[in-house]
Structures are given as structure tokens and as C-alpha cells.
PDB file of C-alpha atoms and ligand atoms in Angstrom:
ATOM      1  CA  MET E   1      93.167 162.514  59.975  1.00 65.00           C
ATOM      2  CA  GLU E   2      94.370 159.000  59.281  1.00 81.00           C
ATOM      3  CA  GLU E   3      93.351 156.390  61.799  1.00 91.00           C
ATOM      4  CA  LEU E   4      95.456 153.693  63.375  1.00 94.00           C
ATOM      5  CA  VAL E   5      94.608 150.205  62.124  1.00 95.00           C
ATOM      6  CA  ARG E   6      94.827 147.790  65.022  1.00 93.00           C
ATOM      7  CA  GLU E   7      95.890 144.821  62.881  1.00 93.00           C
ATOM      8  CA  ARG E   8      98.770 146.833  61.465  1.00 95.00           C
ATOM      9  CA  LEU E   9     100.214 148.033  64.746  1.00 97.00           C
ATOM     10  CA  PRO E  10     103.809 146.996  65.441  1.00 98.00           C
ATOM     11  CA  ARG E  11     104.084 144.162  67.954  1.00 98.00           C
ATOM     12  CA  HIS E  12     107.331 145.550  69.291  1.00 98.00           C
ATOM     13  CA  VAL E  13     108.319 149.218  69.502  1.00 98.00           C
ATOM     14  CA  ALA E  14     111.864 150.111  70.562  1.00 99.00           C
ATOM     15  CA  ILE E  15     112.862 153.675  71.428  1.00 99.00           C
ATOM     16  CA  ILE E  16     116.210 155.463  71.686  1.00 99.00           C
ATOM     17  CA  MET E  17     115.153 158.184  74.121  1.00 98.00           C
ATOM     18  CA  ASP E  18     117.539 160.988  73.228  1.00 98.00           C
ATOM     19  CA  GLY E  19     117.673 164.748  73.786  1.00 98.00           C
ATOM     20  CA  ASN E  20     117.188 165.199  77.540  1.00 98.00           C
ATOM     21  CA  GLY E  21     120.391 167.225  77.861  1.00 98.00           C
ATOM     22  CA  ARG E  22     119.548 169.546  74.959  1.00 98.00           C
ATOM     23  CA  TRP E  23     116.017 170.015  76.275  1.00 98.00           C
ATOM     24  CA  ALA E  24     117.492 171.173  79.591  1.00 98.00           C
ATOM     25  CA  ARG E  25     120.087 173.403  77.928  1.00 98.00           C
ATOM     26  CA  HIS E  26     117.420 175.143  75.829  1.00 98.00           C
ATOM     27  CA  LYS E  27     115.669 175.982  79.076  1.00 98.00           C
ATOM     28  CA  SER E  28     118.901 176.937  80.892  1.00 98.00           C
ATOM     29  CA  LEU E  29     118.385 174.040  83.287  1.00 98.00           C
ATOM     30  CA  ASN E  30     120.718 171.399  84.664  1.00 97.00           C
ATOM     31  CA  ARG E  31     120.988 168.186  82.547  1.00 98.00           C
ATOM     32  CA  ILE E  32     119.387 166.213  85.375  1.00 98.00           C
ATOM     33  CA  GLU E  33     116.245 168.354  85.034  1.00 98.00           C
ATOM     34  CA  GLY E  34     116.068 167.074  81.470  1.00 98.00           C
ATOM     35  CA  HIS E  35     116.246 163.487  82.691  1.00 98.00           C
ATOM     36  CA  ILE E  36     113.539 164.174  85.280  1.00 98.00           C
ATOM     37  CA  LYS E  37     111.267 165.524  82.542  1.00 98.00           C
ATOM     38  CA  GLY E  38     112.307 162.540  80.414  1.00 98.00           C
ATOM     39  CA  ILE E  39     110.782 160.199  82.983  1.00 98.00           C
ATOM     40  CA  GLU E  40     107.423 161.914  82.521  1.00 98.00           C
ATOM     41  CA  ALA E  41     107.715 161.114  78.823  1.00 98.00           C
ATOM     42  CA  VAL E  42     108.484 157.497  79.726  1.00 98.00           C
ATOM     43  CA  ARG E  43     105.307 157.332  81.796  1.00 98.00           C
ATOM     44  CA  ALA E  44     103.210 158.849  79.001  1.00 98.00           C
ATOM     45  CA  VAL E  45     104.604 156.477  76.367  1.00 98.00           C
ATOM     46  CA  VAL E  46     104.281 153.349  78.526  1.00 98.00           C
ATOM     47  CA  THR E  47     100.650 154.245  79.264  1.00 98.00           C
ATOM     48  CA  ALA E  48      99.894 154.998  75.613  1.00 98.00           C
ATOM     49  CA  CYS E  49     101.501 151.758  74.387  1.00 98.00           C
ATOM     50  CA  ARG E  50      99.550 149.731  76.935  1.00 98.00           C
ATOM     51  CA  GLU E  51      96.285 151.430  75.907  1.00 98.00           C
ATOM     52  CA  LEU E  52      96.986 150.841  72.234  1.00 97.00           C
ATOM     53  CA  GLY E  53      97.749 147.178  72.820  1.00 97.00           C
ATOM     54  CA  ILE E  54     101.435 147.207  71.881  1.00 98.00           C
ATOM     55  CA  GLU E  55     102.811 143.888  73.175  1.00 98.00           C
ATOM     56  CA  PHE E  56     106.489 144.809  73.587  1.00 98.00           C
ATOM     57  CA  LEU E  57     108.064 148.169  74.358  1.00 99.00           C
ATOM     58  CA  THR E  58     111.844 148.426  74.739  1.00 99.00           C
ATOM     59  CA  LEU E  59     113.431 151.631  76.013  1.00 99.00           C
ATOM     60  CA  TYR E  60     117.127 152.485  75.725  1.00 98.00           C
ATOM     61  CA  ALA E  61     117.681 154.122  79.098  1.00 98.00           C
ATOM     62  CA  PHE E  62     121.458 153.901  79.613  1.00 98.00           C
ATOM     63  CA  SER E  63     124.231 152.647  77.351  1.00 98.00           C
ATOM     64  CA  ILE E  64     127.587 151.165  78.345  1.00 98.00           C
ATOM     65  CA  GLU E  65     129.139 154.232  76.707  1.00 98.00           C
ATOM     66  CA  ASN E  66     127.073 156.477  79.013  1.00 98.00           C
ATOM     67  CA  TRP E  67     129.296 155.347  81.940  1.00 98.00           C
ATOM     68  CA  LYS E  68     131.850 157.807  80.526  1.00 98.00           C
ATOM     69  CA  ARG E  69     129.608 160.769  81.433  1.00 98.00           C
ATOM     70  CA  PRO E  70     130.369 163.009  84.447  1.00 98.00           C
ATOM     71  CA  GLY E  71     129.945 161.222  87.778  1.00 98.00           C
ATOM     72  CA  ASN E  72     127.189 163.501  89.026  1.00 98.00           C
ATOM     73  CA  GLU E  73     125.072 162.892  85.940  1.00 98.00           C
ATOM     74  CA  ILE E  74     125.529 159.117  86.267  1.00 98.00           C
ATOM     75  CA  SER E  75     124.603 159.077  89.943  1.00 98.00           C
ATOM     76  CA  GLY E  76     121.629 161.342  89.205  1.00 98.00           C
ATOM     77  CA  LEU E  77     120.422 158.941  86.520  1.00 98.00           C
ATOM     78  CA  MET E  78     120.848 155.906  88.784  1.00 98.00           C
ATOM     79  CA  ASP E  79     118.882 157.629  91.563  1.00 98.00           C
ATOM     80  CA  LEU E  80     116.147 158.469  89.078  1.00 98.00           C
ATOM     81  CA  LEU E  81     116.054 154.878  87.856  1.00 98.00           C
ATOM     82  CA  GLN E  82     115.547 153.594  91.362  1.00 98.00           C
ATOM     83  CA  ARG E  83     112.910 156.207  92.111  1.00 98.00           C
ATOM     84  CA  TYR E  84     111.075 155.434  88.862  1.00 98.00           C
ATOM     85  CA  LEU E  85     110.998 151.717  89.641  1.00 98.00           C
ATOM     86  CA  ARG E  86     109.692 152.315  93.166  1.00 98.00           C
ATOM     87  CA  GLU E  87     107.028 154.756  92.051  1.00 98.00           C
ATOM     88  CA  GLU E  88     105.884 152.716  89.065  1.00 98.00           C
ATOM     89  CA  LEU E  89     105.544 149.268  90.623  1.00 98.00           C
ATOM     90  CA  ASP E  90     101.861 149.595  91.591  1.00 98.00           C
ATOM     91  CA  GLU E  91     100.986 151.046  88.206  1.00 98.00           C
ATOM     92  CA  MET E  92     102.769 148.178  86.433  1.00 98.00           C
ATOM     93  CA  LEU E  93     100.931 145.609  88.525  1.00 98.00           C
ATOM     94  CA  GLU E  94      97.612 147.347  87.998  1.00 98.00           C
ATOM     95  CA  LYS E  95      98.122 147.542  84.251  1.00 98.00           C
ATOM     96  CA  ASN E  96      99.499 144.003  84.093  1.00 98.00           C
ATOM     97  CA  ILE E  97     102.854 145.157  82.667  1.00 98.00           C
ATOM     98  CA  ARG E  98     105.862 142.880  83.019  1.00 98.00           C
ATOM     99  CA  LEU E  99     109.188 144.629  83.485  1.00 98.00           C
ATOM    100  CA  ARG E 100     112.287 143.119  81.938  1.00 98.00           C
ATOM    101  CA  ALA E 101     115.833 144.416  81.676  1.00 98.00           C
ATOM    102  CA  ILE E 102     118.694 143.831  79.260  1.00 98.00           C
ATOM    103  CA  GLY E 103     122.304 144.915  79.578  1.00 98.00           C
ATOM    104  CA  ASP E 104     125.176 144.453  81.981  1.00 98.00           C
ATOM    105  CA  LEU E 105     122.917 144.701  85.030  1.00 98.00           C
ATOM    106  CA  ASP E 106     125.681 143.692  87.456  1.00 98.00           C
ATOM    107  CA  SER E 107     127.442 146.981  86.758  1.00 98.00           C
ATOM    108  CA  LEU E 108     124.525 149.002  88.183  1.00 98.00           C
ATOM    109  CA  PRO E 109     124.996 150.450  91.689  1.00 98.00           C
ATOM    110  CA  PRO E 110     123.744 147.949  94.327  1.00 98.00           C
ATOM    111  CA  ASP E 111     120.663 149.997  95.344  1.00 97.00           C
ATOM    112  CA  ALA E 112     119.390 150.448  91.812  1.00 98.00           C
ATOM    113  CA  HIS E 113     120.303 146.837  90.982  1.00 98.00           C
ATOM    114  CA  ASP E 114     118.358 145.412  93.929  1.00 98.00           C
ATOM    115  CA  THR E 115     115.284 147.537  93.263  1.00 98.00           C
ATOM    116  CA  LEU E 116     115.428 146.470  89.635  1.00 98.00           C
ATOM    117  CA  ILE E 117     115.624 142.752  90.465  1.00 98.00           C
ATOM    118  CA  GLU E 118     112.772 143.151  92.938  1.00 98.00           C
ATOM    119  CA  THR E 119     110.597 144.862  90.307  1.00 98.00           C
ATOM    120  CA  LEU E 120     111.424 142.192  87.718  1.00 98.00           C
ATOM    121  CA  GLU E 121     110.376 139.489  90.168  1.00 98.00           C
ATOM    122  CA  LYS E 122     107.216 141.231  91.349  1.00 98.00           C
ATOM    123  CA  THR E 123     105.953 141.809  87.813  1.00 98.00           C
ATOM    124  CA  ALA E 124     107.073 138.442  86.408  1.00 98.00           C
ATOM    125  CA  HIS E 125     103.480 137.140  86.265  1.00 98.00           C
ATOM    126  CA  CYS E 126     102.127 140.142  84.324  1.00 98.00           C
ATOM    127  CA  ASP E 127     101.294 139.414  80.714  1.00 98.00           C
ATOM    128  CA  ALA E 128      99.514 142.306  79.016  1.00 98.00           C
ATOM    129  CA  MET E 129     102.684 144.050  77.857  1.00 98.00           C
ATOM    130  CA  VAL E 130     106.423 143.536  78.256  1.00 98.00           C
ATOM    131  CA  LEU E 131     108.348 146.699  79.075  1.00 98.00           C
ATOM    132  CA  THR E 132     112.076 146.123  78.626  1.00 98.00           C
ATOM    133  CA  LEU E 133     114.619 148.619  79.912  1.00 98.00           C
ATOM    134  CA  ALA E 134     118.046 148.573  78.296  1.00 99.00           C
ATOM    135  CA  LEU E 135     120.394 149.473  81.153  1.00 98.00           C
ATOM    136  CA  SER E 136     124.155 149.544  80.817  1.00 98.00           C
ATOM    137  CA  TYR E 137     123.390 148.065  77.428  1.00 98.00           C
ATOM    138  CA  SER E 138     125.512 147.788  74.298  1.00 98.00           C
ATOM    139  CA  GLY E 139     124.568 145.716  71.281  1.00 98.00           C
ATOM    140  CA  ARG E 140     128.145 144.644  70.588  1.00 98.00           C
ATOM    141  CA  ASP E 141     128.677 143.679  74.224  1.00 98.00           C
ATOM    142  CA  GLU E 142     125.488 141.606  74.095  1.00 98.00           C
ATOM    143  CA  ILE E 143     126.721 139.759  70.984  1.00 98.00           C
ATOM    144  CA  ILE E 144     130.169 139.153  72.503  1.00 98.00           C
ATOM    145  CA  ARG E 145     128.631 137.708  75.637  1.00 98.00           C
ATOM    146  CA  ALA E 146     126.345 135.500  73.549  1.00 98.00           C
ATOM    147  CA  VAL E 147     129.309 134.191  71.537  1.00 97.00           C
ATOM    148  CA  ARG E 148     131.279 133.472  74.713  1.00 97.00           C
ATOM    149  CA  ARG E 149     128.450 131.409  76.161  1.00 96.00           C
ATOM    150  CA  LEU E 150     127.871 129.693  72.863  1.00 96.00           C
ATOM    151  CA  MET E 151     131.530 128.708  72.590  1.00 95.00           C
ATOM    152  CA  ALA E 152     131.536 127.420  76.157  1.00 95.00           C
ATOM    153  CA  ASP E 153     128.434 125.317  75.342  1.00 94.00           C
ATOM    154  CA  GLY E 154     130.180 124.216  72.172  1.00 91.00           C
ATOM    155  CA  GLU E 155     132.833 122.620  74.338  1.00 91.00           C
ATOM    156  CA  ASN E 156     130.568 121.351  77.115  1.00 92.00           C
ATOM    157  CA  LYS E 157     127.552 120.247  75.084  1.00 92.00           C
ATOM    158  CA  GLY E 158     129.298 119.405  71.852  1.00 90.00           C
ATOM    159  CA  ILE E 159     127.632 121.981  69.590  1.00 90.00           C
ATOM    160  CA  ARG E 160     129.459 121.895  66.233  1.00 92.00           C
ATOM    161  CA  PRO E 161     130.121 125.114  64.249  1.00 92.00           C
ATOM    162  CA  GLU E 162     127.912 123.966  61.335  1.00 95.00           C
ATOM    163  CA  GLN E 163     124.974 123.555  63.731  1.00 94.00           C
ATOM    164  CA  ILE E 164     124.953 127.260  64.543  1.00 95.00           C
ATOM    165  CA  SER E 165     122.093 129.110  62.848  1.00 97.00           C
ATOM    166  CA  GLU E 166     120.641 132.611  63.253  1.00 97.00           C
ATOM    167  CA  GLU E 167     118.163 131.076  65.654  1.00 97.00           C
ATOM    168  CA  THR E 168     120.971 129.565  67.729  1.00 96.00           C
ATOM    169  CA  LEU E 169     122.667 132.901  68.195  1.00 97.00           C
ATOM    170  CA  SER E 170     119.339 134.698  68.827  1.00 98.00           C
ATOM    171  CA  ASN E 171     118.704 132.262  71.650  1.00 97.00           C
ATOM    172  CA  TYR E 172     121.906 133.325  73.384  1.00 97.00           C
ATOM    173  CA  LEU E 173     121.001 137.020  73.320  1.00 98.00           C
ATOM    174  CA  SER E 174     119.311 138.724  76.265  1.00 98.00           C
ATOM    175  CA  THR E 175     116.262 139.324  74.044  1.00 98.00           C
ATOM    176  CA  LYS E 176     115.727 135.635  73.379  1.00 97.00           C
ATOM    177  CA  ASP E 177     112.037 135.611  74.391  1.00 95.00           C
ATOM    178  CA  ILE E 178     111.284 138.931  72.712  1.00 98.00           C
ATOM    179  CA  PRO E 179     110.491 139.271  68.991  1.00 98.00           C
ATOM    180  CA  ASP E 180     112.675 141.623  66.944  1.00 98.00           C
ATOM    181  CA  PRO E 181     111.445 145.242  67.008  1.00 98.00           C
ATOM    182  CA  ASP E 182     109.088 146.182  64.174  1.00 98.00           C
ATOM    183  CA  LEU E 183     109.589 149.899  64.738  1.00 98.00           C
ATOM    184  CA  LEU E 184     112.589 151.775  66.147  1.00 98.00           C
ATOM    185  CA  ILE E 185     111.988 155.389  67.122  1.00 99.00           C
ATOM    186  CA  ARG E 186     114.827 157.808  67.825  1.00 98.00           C
ATOM    187  CA  THR E 187     114.107 161.266  69.189  1.00 98.00           C
ATOM    188  CA  SER E 188     116.150 164.478  68.938  1.00 98.00           C
ATOM    189  CA  GLY E 189     116.905 164.179  65.229  1.00 98.00           C
ATOM    190  CA  GLU E 190     120.004 161.970  65.417  1.00 98.00           C
ATOM    191  CA  TYR E 191     120.290 159.482  62.566  1.00 98.00           C
ATOM    192  CA  ARG E 192     122.281 156.796  64.332  1.00 98.00           C
ATOM    193  CA  VAL E 193     121.801 153.562  66.199  1.00 98.00           C
ATOM    194  CA  SER E 194     124.305 154.181  69.057  1.00 98.00           C
ATOM    195  CA  ASN E 195     124.945 150.495  69.732  1.00 98.00           C
ATOM    196  CA  PHE E 196     121.286 149.601  70.376  1.00 98.00           C
ATOM    197  CA  LEU E 197     119.921 146.127  69.516  1.00 98.00           C
ATOM    198  CA  LEU E 198     122.339 145.663  66.622  1.00 98.00           C
ATOM    199  CA  TRP E 199     121.415 142.075  65.818  1.00 98.00           C
ATOM    200  CA  GLN E 200     117.699 142.530  66.405  1.00 98.00           C
ATOM    201  CA  ILE E 201     117.080 145.529  64.121  1.00 98.00           C
ATOM    202  CA  ALA E 202     118.127 143.779  60.892  1.00 98.00           C
ATOM    203  CA  TYR E 203     114.675 144.449  59.342  1.00 97.00           C
ATOM    204  CA  THR E 204     113.234 147.011  61.728  1.00 98.00           C
ATOM    205  CA  GLU E 205     111.541 150.131  60.346  1.00 98.00           C
ATOM    206  CA  ILE E 206     113.331 153.258  61.593  1.00 98.00           C
ATOM    207  CA  TYR E 207     111.590 156.524  62.468  1.00 98.00           C
ATOM    208  CA  VAL E 208     113.539 159.616  63.526  1.00 98.00           C
ATOM    209  CA  THR E 209     111.784 162.660  64.959  1.00 98.00           C
ATOM    210  CA  GLU E 210     113.277 166.059  65.772  1.00 98.00           C
ATOM    211  CA  THR E 211     111.233 166.140  69.003  1.00 98.00           C
ATOM    212  CA  LEU E 212     113.466 165.992  72.085  1.00 98.00           C
ATOM    213  CA  TRP E 213     112.614 163.086  74.381  1.00 98.00           C
ATOM    214  CA  PRO E 214     111.171 165.192  77.270  1.00 98.00           C
ATOM    215  CA  ASP E 215     108.673 166.688  74.777  1.00 98.00           C
ATOM    216  CA  PHE E 216     107.695 163.314  73.300  1.00 98.00           C
ATOM    217  CA  GLY E 217     104.151 162.222  74.129  1.00 98.00           C
ATOM    218  CA  LYS E 218     101.181 160.216  72.954  1.00 98.00           C
ATOM    219  CA  ASP E 219     100.649 162.413  69.876  1.00 98.00           C
ATOM    220  CA  ASP E 220     104.240 161.882  68.723  1.00 98.00           C
ATOM    221  CA  LEU E 221     103.898 158.160  69.300  1.00 98.00           C
ATOM    222  CA  ILE E 222     100.725 158.034  67.208  1.00 98.00           C
ATOM    223  CA  LYS E 223     102.468 159.994  64.457  1.00 98.00           C
ATOM    224  CA  ALA E 224     105.265 157.422  64.429  1.00 98.00           C
ATOM    225  CA  LEU E 225     102.769 154.542  64.369  1.00 98.00           C
ATOM    226  CA  LEU E 226     100.819 156.105  61.475  1.00 98.00           C
ATOM    227  CA  ASN E 227     104.042 156.561  59.571  1.00 98.00           C
ATOM    228  CA  TYR E 228     104.932 152.912  60.256  1.00 98.00           C
ATOM    229  CA  GLN E 229     101.541 151.753  58.959  1.00 97.00           C
ATOM    230  CA  SER E 230     102.058 153.615  55.702  1.00 94.00           C
ATOM    231  CA  ARG E 231     105.195 151.606  54.904  1.00 93.00           C
ATOM    232  CA  GLN E 232     105.537 148.374  52.997  1.00 91.00           C
ATOM    233  CA  ARG E 233     107.872 145.930  54.709  1.00 90.00           C
ATOM    234  CA  ARG E 234     109.447 143.949  51.930  1.00 92.00           C
ATOM    235  CA  PHE E 235     112.069 141.796  53.680  1.00 93.00           C
ATOM    236  CA  GLY E 236     114.002 141.595  50.432  1.00 95.00           C
ATOM    237  CA  LEU E 237     111.033 140.576  48.238  1.00 95.00           C
ATOM    238  CA  THR E 238     109.570 142.524  45.313  1.00 95.00           C
ATOM    239  CA  ASP E 239     106.234 144.307  45.701  1.00 92.00           C
ATOM    240  CA  GLU E 240     104.688 141.937  43.109  1.00 94.00           C
ATOM    241  CA  GLN E 241     105.640 138.986  45.290  1.00 94.00           C
ATOM    242  CA  LEU E 242     104.113 140.678  48.313  1.00 93.00           C
ATOM    243  CA  ALA E 243     100.875 141.403  46.442  1.00 91.00           C
ATOM    244  CA  MET E 244     100.505 137.641  45.807  1.00 91.00           C
ATOM    245  CA  GLU E 245     101.131 136.658  49.418  1.00 82.00           C
ATOM    246  CA  PRO E 246      98.066 135.573  51.358  1.00 75.00           C
ATOM    247  CA  GLY E 247      97.091 137.975  54.175  1.00 57.00           C
TER     248      GLY E 247
HETATM  249  C1  IPE U 301     119.185 160.740  76.575  1.00 61.94           C
HETATM  250  O1  IPE U 301     119.403 162.101  76.623  1.00 61.94           O
HETATM  251  C2  IPE U 301     119.298 160.099  77.937  1.00 61.94           C
HETATM  252  C3  IPE U 301     120.501 159.284  78.131  1.00 61.94           C
HETATM  253  C4  IPE U 301     121.419 159.001  77.243  1.00 61.94           C
HETATM  254  C5  IPE U 301     120.701 158.716  79.451  1.00 61.94           C
HETATM  255  P1  IPE U 301     120.865 162.719  76.577  1.00 61.94           P
HETATM  256  O2  IPE U 301     121.327 162.915  77.971  1.00 61.94           O
HETATM  257  O3  IPE U 301     121.751 161.930  75.688  1.00 61.94           O
HETATM  258  O4  IPE U 301     120.547 164.132  75.910  1.00 61.94           O
HETATM  259  P2  IPE U 301     121.424 164.930  74.849  1.00 61.94           P
HETATM  260  O5  IPE U 301     121.697 163.996  73.707  1.00 61.94           O
HETATM  261  O6  IPE U 301     122.682 165.338  75.553  1.00 61.94           O
HETATM  262  O7  IPE U 301     120.575 166.074  74.449  1.00 61.94           O
HETATM  263  C1  IPE U 302     121.834 156.796  73.206  1.00 61.94           C
HETATM  264  O1  IPE U 302     121.924 158.147  73.456  1.00 61.94           O
HETATM  265  C2  IPE U 302     121.713 156.054  74.507  1.00 61.94           C
HETATM  266  C3  IPE U 302     120.449 156.228  75.212  1.00 61.94           C
HETATM  267  C4  IPE U 302     119.402 156.843  74.753  1.00 61.94           C
HETATM  268  C5  IPE U 302     120.415 155.654  76.501  1.00 61.94           C
HETATM  269  P1  IPE U 302     123.344 158.881  73.527  1.00 61.94           P
HETATM  270  O2  IPE U 302     123.049 160.319  73.725  1.00 61.94           O
HETATM  271  O3  IPE U 302     124.199 158.216  74.521  1.00 61.94           O
HETATM  272  O4  IPE U 302     123.917 158.578  72.069  1.00 61.94           O
HETATM  273  P2  IPE U 302     125.016 159.353  71.230  1.00 61.94           P
HETATM  274  O5  IPE U 302     126.189 159.543  72.114  1.00 61.94           O
HETATM  275  O6  IPE U 302     124.408 160.665  70.813  1.00 61.94           O
HETATM  276  O7  IPE U 302     125.261 158.467  70.045  1.00 61.94           O
HETATM  277 MG1   MG U 303     122.156 162.038  73.709  1.00 61.94          MG
END
């Protein structure tokens, strides 16, 4: 079997964790049971990424569009989020994992919101891996909010339109301290981005697996990483140009 090459591991892996509902339906269970099993997959993948030395892991846990789901599913998910954060805090501290969150966090129910903020603060000093949860997140919403703040600063701080570069806009996004993802994994066989990290995935390698999220584990992650390592990232160049590049 091929081996992972440490120097060629992605720095940042982002995952669209999809398929919890179908997993539950296949087993004639309630959708919430799928989300409960999905949290076990989250634990397995966080542990595996930390062991492998992945620096940044970003998980799409709840989209702005997901607020349109039935009320009982939403409240079930929010309860699970809070429970996950409570149960995982010690593990995060022990493994030196910093939790971050992106999205419209103010729209979360107060209990989940407060537990989240507490966990962000308590793990703020950790520096072995950054685990970012996208909660009530939408890529377009993130860009709109960035542009609003940028325009306000344009007025207040006198930033002129011609001074705005890609870097300027990146610095107004909620991911400003996080490098763009190298690898985006989507489970459950859907070939779409569903409003995730739209700006940040401009040159990200995409990997789709049929595996439903609750069944996703370390082996699937390694398969995705091996696939990633077999690719040539060209960033618009020719392969001859890349062959001449140092390193
Ligand atoms: C992903 O699983 C979890 C969330 C979106 C919160 P789904 O709940 O979307 O599962 P499917 O797509 O219905 O199978
Ligand atoms: C994407 O999954 C959002 C999360 C994984 C949180 P969805 O199940 O909401 O996406 P669509 O509706 O299939 O595009
Ligand atoms: Mg889905």
C-alpha cells in the first residue's frame, strides 16, 4: 500500500460532513441518531488529523440554509453541539487543540452560544492544531459581511477602491488567520459546495467520497490524503514550469 509522505500532507483539510440523515434512514432510525453517530466520526477524524500533524481542520457543521430544517432537528443538533463541546474540552486541552468558529454565531441559541464562546476562550492558548467549526455559516454571507465592514472602513479610514487587493478582502473574512484549505472532502457522494468557504477554495483540491459521514473514519481520511498526494497542484502553470521550480 502507498504510504503517506509527511512533507506532502495538506496543511489545511476542510470537510463537508454530509449524509447523516441518509445513514439513519438506511437503518430505519431517526435523523438525530444519524447526527449522534456523526459526532463519533468527528471525534475519530479530529484525533486522526492531530496524530497525523494536520495543522488546520475545518468542519462544516451547520449552514445558514440548515435553519430551514424542521424545528426538532435543529434543536437536536444544537443540543448535540453543546454536548460535544462540553465533552470534548478536556480532550482538546490535552491534545493542545485550539477551537475556532466561523459563521453567524450570534444566531445560535444562547446555551450553545455561551458554551461555544467558553470553549473558544479556554482553548485559545493551544497551538498544535486549529479545529474550526463552521456554524450557521454561509460563504456568501461571510463575503457580504466582509464587504460591509470594508466599505465602512473605506469611509472611516479612507481606504480607496484601488487599494483593495485579494489580501485586503481576505483579511476581512472570518478565516483571516487561517490559510486557504488545501483539500476539501465531501462525504455522501454529492458533487457540490453548498455555500462553504466560497472565496477560500479557489485552488483547493476537491475529494468526494460515497461514504456517508457517520461511516467516515481514519481509513477514509487516509484514502483522501493519499489521493491528494497523488495530484499535481498547478495553480495555472504548465507542468514544465512546475518541473523547473525549486523544491
Ligand atoms: C449532514 O448530514 C449534517 C448537517 C447538514 C447538519 P445531513 O443531515 O445533511 O444528511 P443527509 O444529507 O440528509 O443524508
Ligand atoms: C451541507 O450539507 C452543510 C453541512 C454539512 C453542514 P447539506 O446537507 O445542508 O447540503 P445540501 O442541502 O445537500 O446542499
Ligand atoms: Mg445533507
